[in-house]
């Protein structure tokens, strides 16, 4: 008599979607894609190659996903295009337009928008890793997501004098 033994695969802990790179790095990748391929449309495979990857593997897929999280690439079916926001960043009509577009891009990932809204007018929480875990970010990646979030806010000008600001507040602060 044979006994059938079944093994359950250990499931990966799924995190809330979030970009794997900060906004500055995403914009650099966006420039690479546009330089290599023009305005689009592009497939994920061609984007991966434009970013220096031979194949569409995990690292390439995460970069492409980050560009979409920041609303720098738009997806229509299986095709990707530069978003209007990416054009405002890459070819702004003024420094103010570029700054506003970067702020908008930084606030595009749902998780980042939620955190900015929740902590607007306050300093970055000292327990940001724990807050992220409560937002369904895996314990293995919470520290890295906190660094990416912080760097994105800094690069986009959404932290003024150590305080998280929304777009309108940070524009007033810088002009006033």
CSV table of N, CA and C in Angstrom, one decimal:
chain,number,residue,atom,x,y,z
A,1,UNK,N,0.8,-1.2,0.0
A,1,UNK,CA,0.0,0.0,0.0
A,1,UNK,C,0.9,1.2,0.0
A,2,UNK,N,0.6,2.1,-1.0
A,2,UNK,CA,1.4,3.3,-1.1
A,2,UNK,C,0.7,4.5,-0.3
A,3,UNK,N,1.4,5.2,0.4
A,3,UNK,CA,0.9,6.4,1.0
A,3,UNK,C,1.3,7.6,0.2
A,4,UNK,N,0.3,8.4,-0.2
A,4,UNK,CA,0.6,9.6,-0.9
A,4,UNK,C,0.9,10.7,0.0
A,5,UNK,N,2.0,11.3,-0.2
A,5,UNK,CA,2.4,12.4,0.7
A,5,UNK,C,2.3,13.7,-0.2
A,6,UNK,N,1.6,14.6,0.3
A,6,UNK,CA,1.6,15.9,-0.5
A,6,UNK,C,2.4,17.0,0.3
A,7,UNK,N,3.1,17.7,-0.5
A,7,UNK,CA,3.8,18.8,0.1
A,7,UNK,C,3.2,20.1,-0.4
A,8,UNK,N,3.0,21.0,0.5
A,8,UNK,CA,2.5,22.3,0.2
A,8,UNK,C,3.7,23.2,0.0
A,9,UNK,N,3.6,23.9,-1.1
A,9,UNK,CA,4.7,24.9,-1.4
A,9,UNK,C,4.5,26.1,-0.4
A,10,UNK,N,5.6,26.6,0.1
A,10,UNK,CA,5.5,27.7,1.0
A,10,UNK,C,5.2,28.9,0.1
A,11,UNK,N,4.0,29.5,0.3
A,11,UNK,CA,3.6,30.7,-0.5
A,11,UNK,C,4.5,31.9,-0.1
A,12,UNK,N,4.8,32.7,-1.1
A,12,UNK,CA,5.5,33.9,-0.9
A,12,UNK,C,4.5,34.9,-0.3
A,13,UNK,N,5.0,35.7,0.6
A,13,UNK,CA,4.3,36.8,1.2
A,13,UNK,C,4.1,37.9,0.2
A,14,UNK,N,2.9,38.2,-0.2
A,14,UNK,CA,2.6,39.2,-1.2
A,14,UNK,C,2.5,40.6,-0.6
A,15,UNK,N,3.3,41.5,-1.1
A,15,UNK,CA,3.2,42.9,-0.6
A,15,UNK,C,2.3,43.8,-1.3
A,16,UNK,N,1.9,44.9,-0.7
A,16,UNK,CA,1.2,45.9,-1.4
A,16,UNK,C,2.0,46.4,-2.6
A,17,UNK,N,1.5,46.6,-3.8
A,17,UNK,CA,2.3,47.0,-4.9
A,17,UNK,C,3.0,48.4,-4.5
A,18,UNK,N,4.3,48.4,-4.9
A,18,UNK,CA,5.1,49.6,-4.7
A,18,UNK,C,6.3,49.6,-5.6
A,19,UNK,N,6.8,50.8,-5.9
A,19,UNK,CA,7.9,50.9,-6.9
A,19,UNK,C,9.2,50.3,-6.2
A,20,UNK,N,10.1,49.7,-7.0
A,20,UNK,CA,11.3,49.1,-6.4
A,20,UNK,C,12.5,50.0,-6.5
A,21,UNK,N,12.3,51.2,-7.1
A,21,UNK,CA,13.3,52.2,-7.2
A,21,UNK,C,12.7,53.6,-6.9
A,22,UNK,N,13.6,54.5,-6.5
A,22,UNK,CA,13.2,55.9,-6.2
A,22,UNK,C,12.9,56.6,-7.6
A,23,UNK,N,12.2,57.7,-7.5
A,23,UNK,CA,11.8,58.5,-8.7
A,23,UNK,C,13.0,58.9,-9.5
A,24,UNK,N,14.1,59.3,-8.9
A,24,UNK,CA,15.2,59.8,-9.7
A,24,UNK,C,15.8,58.7,-10.6
A,25,UNK,N,15.9,57.5,-10.1
A,25,UNK,CA,16.4,56.3,-10.9
A,25,UNK,C,15.3,56.0,-11.9
A,26,UNK,N,14.1,56.1,-11.6
A,26,UNK,CA,13.0,55.8,-12.6
A,26,UNK,C,13.1,56.7,-13.8
A,27,UNK,N,13.3,58.0,-13.5
A,27,UNK,CA,13.4,59.0,-14.6
A,27,UNK,C,14.7,58.7,-15.4
A,28,UNK,N,15.8,58.3,-14.8
A,28,UNK,CA,17.0,57.9,-15.6
A,28,UNK,C,16.6,56.7,-16.5
A,29,UNK,N,15.9,55.8,-16.0
A,29,UNK,CA,15.5,54.6,-16.9
A,29,UNK,C,14.6,55.0,-18.0
A,30,UNK,N,13.7,56.0,-17.6
A,30,UNK,CA,12.8,56.5,-18.6
A,30,UNK,C,13.5,57.1,-19.8
A,31,UNK,N,14.6,57.9,-19.4
A,31,UNK,CA,15.4,58.6,-20.5
A,31,UNK,C,16.1,57.5,-21.3
A,32,UNK,N,16.6,56.4,-20.7
A,32,UNK,CA,17.2,55.3,-21.5
A,32,UNK,C,16.2,54.7,-22.5
A,33,UNK,N,15.0,54.5,-22.0
A,33,UNK,CA,13.9,53.9,-22.9
A,33,UNK,C,13.6,54.8,-24.1
A,34,UNK,N,13.4,56.1,-23.8
A,34,UNK,CA,13.1,57.1,-24.8
A,34,UNK,C,14.2,57.2,-25.8
A,35,UNK,N,15.5,57.3,-25.3
A,35,UNK,CA,16.6,57.4,-26.2
A,35,UNK,C,16.7,56.3,-27.1
A,36,UNK,N,16.5,55.1,-26.6
A,36,UNK,CA,16.7,53.8,-27.4
A,36,UNK,C,15.5,53.6,-28.3
A,37,UNK,N,14.3,53.9,-27.9
A,37,UNK,CA,13.1,53.4,-28.6
A,37,UNK,C,12.1,54.5,-29.1
A,38,UNK,N,12.3,55.8,-28.7
A,38,UNK,CA,11.4,56.8,-29.0
A,38,UNK,C,10.2,56.8,-28.1
A,39,UNK,N,9.1,57.4,-28.6
A,39,UNK,CA,7.9,57.5,-27.8
A,39,UNK,C,7.0,56.3,-27.5
A,40,UNK,N,7.2,55.3,-28.4
A,40,UNK,CA,6.5,54.0,-28.2
A,40,UNK,C,5.5,53.9,-29.4
A,41,UNK,N,4.8,52.8,-29.4
A,41,UNK,CA,4.6,51.8,-28.4
A,41,UNK,C,5.8,50.9,-28.3
A,42,UNK,N,5.9,50.2,-27.1
A,42,UNK,CA,6.9,49.2,-26.9
A,42,UNK,C,6.3,48.0,-26.1
A,43,UNK,N,7.0,46.9,-26.3
A,43,UNK,CA,6.6,45.7,-25.5
A,43,UNK,C,7.5,45.7,-24.3
A,44,UNK,N,7.1,44.9,-23.3
A,44,UNK,CA,8.0,44.7,-22.1
A,44,UNK,C,9.3,44.2,-22.5
A,45,UNK,N,9.4,43.3,-23.5
A,45,UNK,CA,10.7,42.7,-23.9
A,45,UNK,C,11.6,43.8,-24.5
A,46,UNK,N,11.1,44.7,-25.3
A,46,UNK,CA,11.9,45.7,-25.9
A,46,UNK,C,12.3,46.8,-24.9
A,47,UNK,N,11.5,47.0,-23.9
A,47,UNK,CA,11.8,47.9,-22.8
A,47,UNK,C,13.0,47.3,-22.0
A,48,UNK,N,12.9,46.0,-21.7
A,48,UNK,CA,13.9,45.4,-20.9
A,48,UNK,C,15.3,45.5,-21.7
A,49,UNK,N,15.2,45.3,-23.0
A,49,UNK,CA,16.5,45.4,-23.8
A,49,UNK,C,17.0,46.8,-23.8
A,50,UNK,N,16.1,47.8,-23.9
A,50,UNK,CA,16.6,49.2,-23.8
A,50,UNK,C,17.2,49.5,-22.5
A,51,UNK,N,16.8,48.8,-21.4
A,51,UNK,CA,17.4,49.1,-20.1
A,51,UNK,C,18.6,48.2,-19.9
A,52,UNK,N,19.1,47.5,-20.9
A,52,UNK,CA,20.3,46.8,-20.8
A,52,UNK,C,20.2,45.3,-20.3
A,53,UNK,N,19.0,44.8,-20.3
A,53,UNK,CA,18.8,43.4,-19.9
A,53,UNK,C,18.6,42.6,-21.2
A,54,UNK,N,19.2,41.4,-21.2
A,54,UNK,CA,19.0,40.5,-22.4
A,54,UNK,C,17.6,39.9,-22.5
A,55,UNK,N,17.0,39.7,-21.3
A,55,UNK,CA,15.7,39.1,-21.2
A,55,UNK,C,14.8,39.8,-20.2
A,56,UNK,N,13.5,39.6,-20.3
A,56,UNK,CA,12.6,40.1,-19.4
A,56,UNK,C,12.6,39.2,-18.1
A,57,UNK,N,13.5,39.6,-17.2
A,57,UNK,CA,13.6,38.8,-16.0
A,57,UNK,C,13.1,39.7,-14.8
A,58,UNK,N,13.2,39.2,-13.6
A,58,UNK,CA,12.8,39.9,-12.4
A,58,UNK,C,13.3,41.3,-12.3
A,59,UNK,N,14.6,41.6,-12.4
A,59,UNK,CA,15.1,42.9,-12.3
A,59,UNK,C,14.5,43.9,-13.4
A,60,UNK,N,14.4,43.4,-14.6
A,60,UNK,CA,13.9,44.2,-15.7
A,60,UNK,C,12.4,44.5,-15.4
A,61,UNK,N,11.7,43.4,-15.1
A,61,UNK,CA,10.2,43.6,-14.8
A,61,UNK,C,9.9,44.6,-13.7
A,62,UNK,N,10.8,44.6,-12.6
A,62,UNK,CA,10.6,45.5,-11.5
A,62,UNK,C,10.8,46.9,-12.0
A,63,UNK,N,11.8,47.2,-12.8
A,63,UNK,CA,12.1,48.5,-13.3
A,63,UNK,C,10.9,49.0,-14.2
A,64,UNK,N,10.4,48.2,-15.0
A,64,UNK,CA,9.2,48.5,-15.9
A,64,UNK,C,8.0,48.8,-15.0
A,65,UNK,N,7.8,48.0,-14.0
A,65,UNK,CA,6.7,48.2,-13.1
A,65,UNK,C,6.8,49.5,-12.3
A,66,UNK,N,8.0,49.8,-11.9
A,66,UNK,CA,8.3,51.1,-11.2
A,66,UNK,C,7.9,52.3,-12.1
A,67,UNK,N,8.3,52.2,-13.4
A,67,UNK,CA,7.9,53.3,-14.4
A,67,UNK,C,6.4,53.4,-14.5
A,68,UNK,N,5.7,52.3,-14.4
A,68,UNK,CA,4.2,52.3,-14.5
A,68,UNK,C,3.7,52.9,-13.1
A,69,UNK,N,4.3,52.5,-12.0
A,69,UNK,CA,3.8,52.9,-10.7
A,69,UNK,C,3.9,54.5,-10.6
A,70,UNK,N,5.0,55.0,-11.1
A,70,UNK,CA,5.2,56.5,-11.1
A,70,UNK,C,4.4,57.2,-12.2
A,71,UNK,N,3.6,56.4,-13.0
A,71,UNK,CA,2.8,57.0,-14.1
A,71,UNK,C,3.7,57.6,-15.2
A,72,UNK,N,4.9,57.0,-15.4
A,72,UNK,CA,5.8,57.5,-16.4
A,72,UNK,C,5.5,56.7,-17.7
A,73,UNK,N,5.1,55.5,-17.6
A,73,UNK,CA,4.6,54.7,-18.7
A,73,UNK,C,3.2,54.4,-18.6
A,74,UNK,N,2.5,54.4,-19.7
A,74,UNK,CA,1.1,54.0,-19.7
A,74,UNK,C,1.0,52.6,-20.4
A,75,UNK,N,0.1,51.8,-19.9
A,75,UNK,CA,-0.1,50.5,-20.5
A,75,UNK,C,-1.4,50.4,-21.2
A,76,UNK,N,-1.4,50.0,-22.5
A,76,UNK,CA,-2.7,49.8,-23.2
A,76,UNK,C,-2.6,48.4,-23.8
A,77,UNK,N,-3.3,47.5,-23.2
A,77,UNK,CA,-3.2,46.1,-23.6
A,77,UNK,C,-1.8,45.6,-23.3
A,78,UNK,N,-1.1,45.1,-24.3
A,78,UNK,CA,0.3,44.6,-24.1
A,78,UNK,C,1.4,45.6,-24.5
A,79,UNK,N,0.9,46.8,-24.8
A,79,UNK,CA,1.8,47.9,-25.3
A,79,UNK,C,2.0,49.0,-24.2
A,80,UNK,N,3.2,49.5,-24.2
A,80,UNK,CA,3.5,50.6,-23.3
A,80,UNK,C,3.8,51.9,-24.1
A,81,UNK,N,3.5,53.0,-23.6
A,81,UNK,CA,3.7,54.3,-24.2
A,81,UNK,C,4.2,55.3,-23.1
A,82,UNK,N,5.0,56.3,-23.5
A,82,UNK,CA,5.3,57.4,-22.6
A,82,UNK,C,4.0,58.1,-22.2
A,83,UNK,N,3.9,58.4,-20.9
A,83,UNK,CA,2.7,59.1,-20.5
A,83,UNK,C,2.9,60.6,-20.7
A,84,UNK,N,1.8,61.4,-20.7
A,84,UNK,CA,2.0,62.8,-20.8
A,84,UNK,C,2.8,63.4,-19.6
A,85,UNK,N,2.7,62.7,-18.4
A,85,UNK,CA,3.5,63.2,-17.3
A,85,UNK,C,5.0,63.0,-17.6
A,86,UNK,N,5.4,61.9,-18.2
A,86,UNK,CA,6.8,61.7,-18.6
A,86,UNK,C,7.3,62.7,-19.5
A,87,UNK,N,6.5,63.2,-20.4
A,87,UNK,CA,6.9,64.3,-21.4
A,87,UNK,C,7.1,65.6,-20.6
A,88,UNK,N,6.3,65.8,-19.6
A,88,UNK,CA,6.5,67.0,-18.8
A,88,UNK,C,7.8,67.0,-18.0
A,89,UNK,N,8.2,65.8,-17.6
A,89,UNK,CA,9.5,65.7,-16.9
A,89,UNK,C,10.7,65.7,-17.8
A,90,UNK,N,10.6,65.0,-18.9
A,90,UNK,CA,11.7,64.9,-19.9
A,90,UNK,C,11.9,66.2,-20.7
A,91,UNK,N,10.7,66.8,-21.1
A,91,UNK,CA,10.8,68.0,-21.9
A,91,UNK,C,9.9,69.1,-21.3
A,92,UNK,N,10.2,69.6,-20.2
A,92,UNK,CA,9.4,70.6,-19.5
A,92,UNK,C,9.5,72.0,-20.2
A,93,UNK,N,8.4,72.8,-20.1
A,93,UNK,CA,8.4,74.1,-20.7
A,93,UNK,C,9.0,75.1,-19.7
A,94,UNK,N,9.1,74.7,-18.4
A,94,UNK,CA,9.7,75.5,-17.4
A,94,UNK,C,10.2,74.6,-16.2
A,95,UNK,N,11.1,75.1,-15.4
A,95,UNK,CA,11.5,74.4,-14.2
A,95,UNK,C,10.3,74.1,-13.3
A,96,UNK,N,9.4,75.0,-13.2
A,96,UNK,CA,8.2,74.8,-12.3
A,96,UNK,C,7.3,73.7,-12.8
A,97,UNK,N,7.2,73.5,-14.2
A,97,UNK,CA,6.4,72.4,-14.7
A,97,UNK,C,7.1,71.1,-14.4
A,98,UNK,N,8.5,71.1,-14.5
A,98,UNK,CA,9.2,69.8,-14.2
A,98,UNK,C,9.1,69.5,-12.8
A,99,UNK,N,9.2,70.5,-11.9
A,99,UNK,CA,9.1,70.2,-10.5
A,99,UNK,C,7.7,69.7,-10.1
A,100,UNK,N,6.6,70.3,-10.7
A,100,UNK,CA,5.3,69.9,-10.4
A,100,UNK,C,5.0,68.5,-10.9
A,101,UNK,N,5.6,68.2,-12.1
A,101,UNK,CA,5.4,66.8,-12.7
A,101,UNK,C,6.1,65.8,-11.8
A,102,UNK,N,7.3,66.1,-11.3
A,102,UNK,CA,8.0,65.1,-10.5
A,102,UNK,C,7.3,64.9,-9.2
A,103,UNK,N,6.7,65.9,-8.6
A,103,UNK,CA,5.9,65.7,-7.4
A,103,UNK,C,4.7,64.8,-7.7
A,104,UNK,N,4.0,65.1,-8.8
A,104,UNK,CA,2.9,64.3,-9.2
A,104,UNK,C,3.3,62.8,-9.4
A,105,UNK,N,4.4,62.6,-10.1
A,105,UNK,CA,4.9,61.2,-10.3
A,105,UNK,C,5.2,60.6,-9.0
A,106,UNK,N,5.8,61.3,-8.1
A,106,UNK,CA,6.2,60.7,-6.7
A,106,UNK,C,5.0,60.3,-5.9
A,107,UNK,N,3.9,61.0,-6.2
A,107,UNK,CA,2.6,60.7,-5.5
A,107,UNK,C,1.7,59.7,-6.2
A,108,UNK,N,2.2,59.3,-7.4
A,108,UNK,CA,1.4,58.3,-8.2
A,108,UNK,C,1.2,56.9,-7.6
A,109,UNK,N,2.3,56.3,-7.0
A,109,UNK,CA,2.1,55.0,-6.5
A,109,UNK,C,1.0,55.1,-5.3
A,110,UNK,N,0.0,54.2,-5.3
A,110,UNK,CA,-1.0,54.3,-4.3
A,110,UNK,C,-0.5,54.3,-2.9
A,111,UNK,N,0.5,53.4,-2.6
A,111,UNK,CA,1.0,53.4,-1.3
A,111,UNK,C,1.7,54.7,-0.9
A,112,UNK,N,2.4,55.3,-1.8
A,112,UNK,CA,3.1,56.5,-1.5
A,112,UNK,C,2.1,57.7,-1.3
A,113,UNK,N,1.0,57.7,-2.1
A,113,UNK,CA,0.0,58.7,-2.0
A,113,UNK,C,-0.7,58.6,-0.6
A,114,UNK,N,-1.0,57.4,-0.2
A,114,UNK,CA,-1.6,57.1,1.1
A,114,UNK,C,-0.7,57.6,2.2
A,115,UNK,N,0.6,57.3,2.2
A,115,UNK,CA,1.5,57.7,3.2
A,115,UNK,C,1.7,59.2,3.3
A,116,UNK,N,1.8,59.8,2.1
A,116,UNK,CA,1.9,61.3,2.0
A,116,UNK,C,0.7,62.0,2.6
A,117,UNK,N,-0.5,61.5,2.3
A,117,UNK,CA,-1.7,62.0,2.8
A,117,UNK,C,-1.8,61.9,4.3
A,118,UNK,N,-1.4,60.7,4.8
A,118,UNK,CA,-1.5,60.3,6.2
A,118,UNK,C,-0.6,61.2,7.1
A,119,UNK,N,0.6,61.4,6.5
A,119,UNK,CA,1.7,62.1,7.3
A,119,UNK,C,2.0,63.5,6.9
A,120,UNK,N,1.1,64.1,6.0
A,120,UNK,CA,1.3,65.5,5.5
A,120,UNK,C,1.4,66.4,6.7
A,121,UNK,N,2.4,67.3,6.6
A,121,UNK,CA,2.6,68.3,7.7
A,121,UNK,C,3.4,67.8,8.9
A,122,UNK,N,3.8,66.5,8.8
A,122,UNK,CA,4.6,65.9,9.9
A,122,UNK,C,6.0,65.4,9.4
A,123,UNK,N,6.9,65.1,10.3
A,123,UNK,CA,8.1,64.5,9.9
A,123,UNK,C,7.9,63.1,9.5
A,124,UNK,N,8.9,62.5,8.9
A,124,UNK,CA,8.8,61.1,8.6
A,124,UNK,C,8.7,60.3,9.9
A,125,UNK,N,7.8,59.3,10.0
A,125,UNK,CA,7.7,58.6,11.2
A,125,UNK,C,9.0,57.8,11.5
A,126,UNK,N,9.4,57.7,12.8
A,126,UNK,CA,10.6,56.9,13.1
A,126,UNK,C,10.3,55.4,12.9
A,127,UNK,N,9.1,55.0,13.0
A,127,UNK,CA,8.8,53.6,12.9
A,127,UNK,C,8.2,53.3,11.5
A,128,UNK,N,8.7,53.9,10.5
A,128,UNK,CA,8.2,53.8,9.1
A,128,UNK,C,8.1,52.3,8.7
A,129,UNK,N,9.2,51.5,9.0
A,129,UNK,CA,9.2,50.1,8.6
A,129,UNK,C,7.9,49.4,9.2
A,130,UNK,N,7.7,49.6,10.4
A,130,UNK,CA,6.5,49.0,11.1
A,130,UNK,C,5.2,49.5,10.5
A,131,UNK,N,5.1,50.7,10.1
A,131,UNK,CA,3.9,51.3,9.5
A,131,UNK,C,3.7,50.6,8.1
A,132,UNK,N,4.8,50.4,7.4
A,132,UNK,CA,4.7,49.8,6.1
A,132,UNK,C,4.3,48.3,6.3
A,133,UNK,N,4.7,47.6,7.3
A,133,UNK,CA,4.3,46.2,7.5
A,133,UNK,C,2.8,46.2,7.8
A,134,UNK,N,2.3,47.2,8.4
A,134,UNK,CA,0.8,47.3,8.6
A,134,UNK,C,0.0,47.6,7.4
A,135,UNK,N,0.8,48.2,6.4
A,135,UNK,CA,0.2,48.5,5.1
A,135,UNK,C,0.4,47.3,4.1
A,136,UNK,N,0.7,46.2,4.7
A,136,UNK,CA,0.9,44.9,3.9
A,136,UNK,C,2.1,44.9,3.1
A,137,UNK,N,3.2,45.5,3.6
A,137,UNK,CA,4.5,45.4,2.9
A,137,UNK,C,5.2,44.2,3.7
A,138,UNK,N,5.8,43.3,3.0
A,138,UNK,CA,6.4,42.2,3.7
A,138,UNK,C,7.5,42.6,4.6
A,139,UNK,N,7.7,41.9,5.7
A,139,UNK,CA,8.7,42.3,6.7
A,139,UNK,C,10.1,42.2,6.1
A,140,UNK,N,10.3,41.4,5.0
A,140,UNK,CA,11.6,41.3,4.4
A,140,UNK,C,11.9,42.6,3.6
A,141,UNK,N,10.9,43.3,3.1
A,141,UNK,CA,11.2,44.4,2.2
A,141,UNK,C,10.8,45.8,2.8
A,142,UNK,N,10.2,45.8,4.0
A,142,UNK,CA,9.8,47.1,4.6
A,142,UNK,C,10.9,48.1,4.7
A,143,UNK,N,12.1,47.7,5.1
A,143,UNK,CA,13.2,48.7,5.3
A,143,UNK,C,13.6,49.3,3.9
A,144,UNK,N,13.6,48.4,2.9
A,144,UNK,CA,14.0,48.9,1.5
A,144,UNK,C,12.9,49.9,1.0
A,145,UNK,N,11.6,49.5,1.2
A,145,UNK,CA,10.5,50.4,0.7
A,145,UNK,C,10.6,51.7,1.5
A,146,UNK,N,10.9,51.7,2.8
A,146,UNK,CA,11.0,52.9,3.5
A,146,UNK,C,12.1,53.8,2.9
A,147,UNK,N,13.2,53.2,2.5
A,147,UNK,CA,14.3,54.0,1.9
A,147,UNK,C,13.9,54.6,0.6
A,148,UNK,N,13.2,53.8,-0.2
A,148,UNK,CA,12.8,54.2,-1.5
A,148,UNK,C,11.8,55.4,-1.4
A,149,UNK,N,10.8,55.2,-0.5
A,149,UNK,CA,9.8,56.2,-0.2
A,149,UNK,C,10.5,57.5,0.2
A,150,UNK,N,11.4,57.4,1.2
A,150,UNK,CA,12.1,58.6,1.7
A,150,UNK,C,12.9,59.3,0.6
A,151,UNK,N,13.7,58.5,-0.2
A,151,UNK,CA,14.5,59.1,-1.3
A,151,UNK,C,13.6,59.7,-2.3
A,152,UNK,N,12.5,59.1,-2.6
A,152,UNK,CA,11.5,59.7,-3.6
A,152,UNK,C,11.0,61.0,-3.1
A,153,UNK,N,10.6,61.1,-1.9
A,153,UNK,CA,10.1,62.4,-1.3
A,153,UNK,C,11.2,63.5,-1.4
A,154,UNK,N,12.4,63.1,-1.1
A,154,UNK,CA,13.5,64.1,-1.2
A,154,UNK,C,13.8,64.5,-2.6
A,155,UNK,N,13.9,63.5,-3.5
A,155,UNK,CA,14.2,63.9,-4.9
A,155,UNK,C,13.1,64.7,-5.6
A,156,UNK,N,11.8,64.5,-5.1
A,156,UNK,CA,10.7,65.2,-5.7
A,156,UNK,C,10.4,66.5,-5.0
A,157,UNK,N,11.1,66.8,-3.9
A,157,UNK,CA,10.9,68.1,-3.2
A,157,UNK,C,9.6,68.0,-2.3
A,158,UNK,N,9.2,66.8,-1.9
A,158,UNK,CA,8.0,66.7,-1.1
A,158,UNK,C,8.4,66.7,0.4
A,159,UNK,N,9.7,66.9,0.8
A,159,UNK,CA,10.1,67.0,2.2
A,159,UNK,C,10.7,68.4,2.2
A,160,UNK,N,10.1,69.3,3.0
A,160,UNK,CA,10.6,70.6,3.2
A,160,UNK,C,10.9,70.8,4.7
A,161,UNK,N,12.2,71.1,5.0
A,161,UNK,CA,12.7,71.3,6.3
A,161,UNK,C,12.3,70.1,7.2
A,162,UNK,N,12.4,68.9,6.6
A,162,UNK,CA,12.1,67.6,7.3
A,162,UNK,C,10.7,67.3,7.5
A,163,UNK,N,9.8,68.1,6.9
A,163,UNK,CA,8.3,67.9,7.0
A,163,UNK,C,7.8,67.4,5.6
A,164,UNK,N,6.9,66.4,5.6
A,164,UNK,CA,6.2,65.9,4.4
A,164,UNK,C,5.2,66.9,4.0
A,165,UNK,N,5.3,67.4,2.7
A,165,UNK,CA,4.4,68.3,2.2
A,165,UNK,C,3.7,67.7,1.0
A,166,UNK,N,2.4,68.3,0.7
A,166,UNK,CA,1.9,67.9,-0.6
A,166,UNK,C,2.3,68.9,-1.6
A,167,UNK,N,1.9,68.7,-2.8
A,167,UNK,CA,2.4,69.5,-3.9
A,167,UNK,C,2.1,71.0,-3.7
A,168,UNK,N,0.9,71.4,-3.3
A,168,UNK,CA,0.5,72.8,-3.1
A,168,UNK,C,1.3,73.4,-2.0
A,169,UNK,N,1.4,72.7,-0.9
A,169,UNK,CA,2.2,73.2,0.3
A,169,UNK,C,3.7,73.4,0.0
A,170,UNK,N,4.3,72.4,-0.7
A,170,UNK,CA,5.7,72.6,-1.0
A,170,UNK,C,6.0,73.7,-2.0
A,171,UNK,N,5.0,73.9,-2.9
A,171,UNK,CA,5.2,75.1,-3.8
A,171,UNK,C,5.1,76.4,-3.1
A,172,UNK,N,4.1,76.5,-2.1
A,172,UNK,CA,4.0,77.7,-1.3
A,172,UNK,C,5.2,77.9,-0.5
A,173,UNK,N,5.7,76.9,0.1
A,173,UNK,CA,6.9,76.9,1.0
A,173,UNK,C,8.1,77.4,0.2
A,174,UNK,N,8.3,76.9,-1.0
A,174,UNK,CA,9.5,77.3,-1.8
A,174,UNK,C,9.4,78.7,-2.3
A,175,UNK,N,8.2,79.2,-2.5
A,175,UNK,CA,8.0,80.6,-3.0
A,175,UNK,C,7.8,81.6,-1.9
A,176,UNK,N,7.4,81.2,-0.8
A,176,UNK,CA,7.1,82.1,0.3
A,176,UNK,C,8.1,82.4,1.3
